[in-house]
Short mmCIF file of the N, C-alpha and C atoms (twelve columns), coordinates in Angstrom:
data_MODEL
# 
_entry.id   MODEL 
# 
loop_
_atom_site.group_PDB 
_atom_site.id 
_atom_site.type_symbol 
_atom_site.label_atom_id 
_atom_site.label_alt_id 
_atom_site.label_comp_id 
_atom_site.label_asym_id 
_atom_site.label_seq_id 
_atom_site.Cartn_x 
_atom_site.Cartn_y 
_atom_site.Cartn_z 
_atom_site.pdbx_PDB_model_num 
ATOM 1   N N  . MET A 1  129.593 82.948  95.380  1 
ATOM 2   C CA . MET A 1  128.758 83.783  94.524  1 
ATOM 3   C C  . MET A 1  129.651 84.792  93.820  1 
ATOM 4   N N  . ASN A 2  129.524 84.897  92.494  1 
ATOM 5   C CA . ASN A 2  130.365 85.856  91.781  1 
ATOM 6   C C  . ASN A 2  129.731 87.237  91.785  1 
ATOM 7   N N  . GLY A 3  130.417 88.226  91.259  1 
ATOM 8   C CA . GLY A 3  129.961 89.613  91.297  1 
ATOM 9   C C  . GLY A 3  128.622 89.831  90.625  1 
ATOM 10  N N  . ALA A 4  128.404 89.194  89.484  1 
ATOM 11  C CA . ALA A 4  127.140 89.382  88.758  1 
ATOM 12  C C  . ALA A 4  125.969 88.859  89.574  1 
ATOM 13  N N  . ASP A 5  126.156 87.702  90.218  1 
ATOM 14  C CA . ASP A 5  125.087 87.160  91.052  1 
ATOM 15  C C  . ASP A 5  124.815 88.060  92.245  1 
ATOM 16  N N  . ALA A 6  125.853 88.603  92.835  1 
ATOM 17  C CA . ALA A 6  125.694 89.487  93.985  1 
ATOM 18  C C  . ALA A 6  124.941 90.747  93.586  1 
ATOM 19  N N  . ASP A 7  125.273 91.306  92.417  1 
ATOM 20  C CA . ASP A 7  124.577 92.500  91.946  1 
ATOM 21  C C  . ASP A 7  123.108 92.214  91.700  1 
ATOM 22  N N  . GLN A 8  122.816 91.068  91.094  1 
ATOM 23  C CA . GLN A 8  121.430 90.732  90.797  1 
ATOM 24  C C  . GLN A 8  120.656 90.503  92.090  1 
ATOM 25  N N  . THR A 9  121.249 89.851  93.062  1 
ATOM 26  C CA . THR A 9  120.592 89.619  94.337  1 
ATOM 27  C C  . THR A 9  120.321 90.935  95.044  1 
ATOM 28  N N  . ALA A 10 121.258 91.855  94.977  1 
ATOM 29  C CA . ALA A 10 121.098 93.151  95.637  1 
ATOM 30  C C  . ALA A 10 119.974 93.963  95.007  1 
ATOM 31  N N  . ASN A 11 119.664 93.711  93.744  1 
ATOM 32  C CA . ASN A 11 118.630 94.462  93.044  1 
ATOM 33  C C  . ASN A 11 117.304 93.718  92.978  1 
ATOM 34  N N  . THR A 12 117.141 92.669  93.748  1 
ATOM 35  C CA . THR A 12 115.919 91.880  93.734  1 
ATOM 36  C C  . THR A 12 114.966 92.388  94.804  1 
ATOM 37  N N  . VAL A 13 113.715 92.546  94.415  1 
ATOM 38  C CA . VAL A 13 112.694 92.955  95.379  1 
ATOM 39  C C  . VAL A 13 111.517 92.001  95.282  1 
ATOM 40  N N  . ALA A 14 110.799 91.857  96.375  1 
ATOM 41  C CA . ALA A 14 109.575 91.062  96.378  1 
ATOM 42  C C  . ALA A 14 108.438 91.961  95.911  1 
ATOM 43  N N  . VAL A 15 107.714 91.521  94.912  1 
ATOM 44  C CA . VAL A 15 106.590 92.298  94.390  1 
ATOM 45  C C  . VAL A 15 105.325 91.792  95.078  1 
ATOM 46  N N  . PRO A 16 104.605 92.691  95.744  1 
ATOM 47  C CA . PRO A 16 103.386 92.269  96.449  1 
ATOM 48  C C  . PRO A 16 102.346 91.683  95.496  1 
ATOM 49  N N  . GLU A 17 101.520 90.817  96.022  1 
ATOM 50  C CA . GLU A 17 100.438 90.228  95.233  1 
ATOM 51  C C  . GLU A 17 99.525  91.337  94.719  1 
ATOM 52  N N  . GLY A 18 99.104  91.222  93.490  1 
ATOM 53  C CA . GLY A 18 98.231  92.228  92.898  1 
ATOM 54  C C  . GLY A 18 98.972  93.314  92.144  1 
ATOM 55  N N  . VAL A 19 100.316 93.312  92.221  1 
ATOM 56  C CA . VAL A 19 101.121 94.300  91.501  1 
ATOM 57  C C  . VAL A 19 101.661 93.642  90.236  1 
ATOM 58  N N  . ASP A 20 101.491 94.302  89.114  1 
ATOM 59  C CA . ASP A 20 101.988 93.793  87.831  1 
ATOM 60  C C  . ASP A 20 103.497 94.037  87.775  1 
ATOM 61  N N  . ALA A 21 104.273 92.991  87.990  1 
ATOM 62  C CA . ALA A 21 105.735 93.114  88.054  1 
ATOM 63  C C  . ALA A 21 106.318 93.623  86.739  1 
ATOM 64  N N  . GLU A 22 105.775 93.170  85.617  1 
ATOM 65  C CA . GLU A 22 106.294 93.603  84.319  1 
ATOM 66  C C  . GLU A 22 106.052 95.098  84.109  1 
ATOM 67  N N  . LEU A 23 104.872 95.566  84.463  1 
ATOM 68  C CA . LEU A 23 104.564 96.992  84.337  1 
ATOM 69  C C  . LEU A 23 105.434 97.815  85.285  1 
ATOM 70  N N  . LEU A 24 105.629 97.323  86.497  1 
ATOM 71  C CA . LEU A 24 106.484 98.015  87.459  1 
ATOM 72  C C  . LEU A 24 107.902 98.154  86.918  1 
ATOM 73  N N  . MET A 25 108.430 97.113  86.300  1 
ATOM 74  C CA . MET A 25 109.779 97.180  85.736  1 
ATOM 75  C C  . MET A 25 109.851 98.189  84.598  1 
ATOM 76  N N  . LYS A 26 108.807 98.257  83.767  1 
ATOM 77  C CA . LYS A 26 108.789 99.238  82.682  1 
ATOM 78  C C  . LYS A 26 108.824 100.654 83.247  1 
ATOM 79  N N  . VAL A 27 108.064 100.890 84.308  1 
ATOM 80  C CA . VAL A 27 108.031 102.218 84.933  1 
ATOM 81  C C  . VAL A 27 109.394 102.550 85.532  1 
ATOM 82  N N  . LEU A 28 109.994 101.593 86.237  1 
ATOM 83  C CA . LEU A 28 111.261 101.855 86.922  1 
ATOM 84  C C  . LEU A 28 112.451 101.946 85.978  1 
ATOM 85  N N  . ARG A 29 112.311 101.480 84.752  1 
ATOM 86  C CA . ARG A 29 113.388 101.648 83.762  1 
ATOM 87  C C  . ARG A 29 113.488 103.092 83.303  1 
ATOM 88  N N  . ASN A 30 112.436 103.859 83.495  1 
ATOM 89  C CA . ASN A 30 112.420 105.269 83.107  1 
ATOM 90  C C  . ASN A 30 113.027 106.075 84.257  1 
ATOM 91  N N  . PRO A 31 114.190 106.698 84.057  1 
ATOM 92  C CA . PRO A 31 114.855 107.430 85.143  1 
ATOM 93  C C  . PRO A 31 113.997 108.544 85.746  1 
ATOM 94  N N  . GLU A 32 113.188 109.202 84.930  1 
ATOM 95  C CA . GLU A 32 112.339 110.276 85.455  1 
ATOM 96  C C  . GLU A 32 111.268 109.720 86.388  1 
ATOM 97  N N  . MET A 33 110.691 108.580 86.030  1 
ATOM 98  C CA . MET A 33 109.673 107.966 86.887  1 
ATOM 99  C C  . MET A 33 110.303 107.444 88.175  1 
ATOM 100 N N  . THR A 34 111.510 106.884 88.060  1 
ATOM 101 C CA . THR A 34 112.206 106.407 89.253  1 
ATOM 102 C C  . THR A 34 112.465 107.563 90.210  1 
ATOM 103 N N  . ALA A 35 112.919 108.695 89.685  1 
ATOM 104 C CA . ALA A 35 113.178 109.871 90.520  1 
ATOM 105 C C  . ALA A 35 111.887 110.380 91.152  1 
ATOM 106 N N  . LEU A 36 110.811 110.407 90.383  1 
ATOM 107 C CA . LEU A 36 109.526 110.866 90.908  1 
ATOM 108 C C  . LEU A 36 109.036 109.964 92.035  1 
ATOM 109 N N  . LEU A 37 109.082 108.660 91.828  1 
ATOM 110 C CA . LEU A 37 108.616 107.730 92.853  1 
ATOM 111 C C  . LEU A 37 109.510 107.752 94.087  1 
ATOM 112 N N  . THR A 38 110.815 107.915 93.891  1 
ATOM 113 C CA . THR A 38 111.735 108.017 95.024  1 
ATOM 114 C C  . THR A 38 111.432 109.257 95.846  1 
ATOM 115 N N  . SER A 39 111.204 110.370 95.180  1 
ATOM 116 C CA . SER A 39 110.872 111.618 95.861  1 
ATOM 117 C C  . SER A 39 109.559 111.485 96.630  1 
ATOM 118 N N  . LEU A 40 108.575 110.864 96.007  1 
ATOM 119 C CA . LEU A 40 107.283 110.660 96.663  1 
ATOM 120 C C  . LEU A 40 107.436 109.775 97.893  1 
ATOM 121 N N  . ALA A 41 108.190 108.690 97.764  1 
ATOM 122 C CA . ALA A 41 108.392 107.784 98.893  1 
ATOM 123 C C  . ALA A 41 109.093 108.486 100.050 1 
ATOM 124 N N  . LYS A 42 110.080 109.324 99.754  1 
ATOM 125 C CA . LYS A 42 110.788 110.055 100.811 1 
ATOM 126 C C  . LYS A 42 109.867 111.047 101.503 1 
ATOM 127 N N  . SER A 43 108.951 111.651 100.760 1 
ATOM 128 C CA . SER A 43 108.048 112.636 101.358 1 
ATOM 129 C C  . SER A 43 107.003 111.970 102.250 1 
ATOM 130 N N  . LEU A 44 106.756 110.682 102.049 1 
ATOM 131 C CA . LEU A 44 105.779 109.963 102.863 1 
ATOM 132 C C  . LEU A 44 106.357 109.522 104.202 1 
ATOM 133 N N  . ASN A 45 107.670 109.504 104.319 1 
ATOM 134 C CA . ASN A 45 108.315 109.069 105.573 1 
ATOM 135 C C  . ASN A 45 108.275 110.121 106.622 1 
# 
């Protein structure tokens, strides 16, 4: 496996049924939304 394949595999997630994967990707491309969701997830732990 070359480096590009390894990077892509490392960034792959399973999207649960009922979740719009395309919409999720649009949200996660926004750095502010990614930071907000990361902060929220950490506060739930």
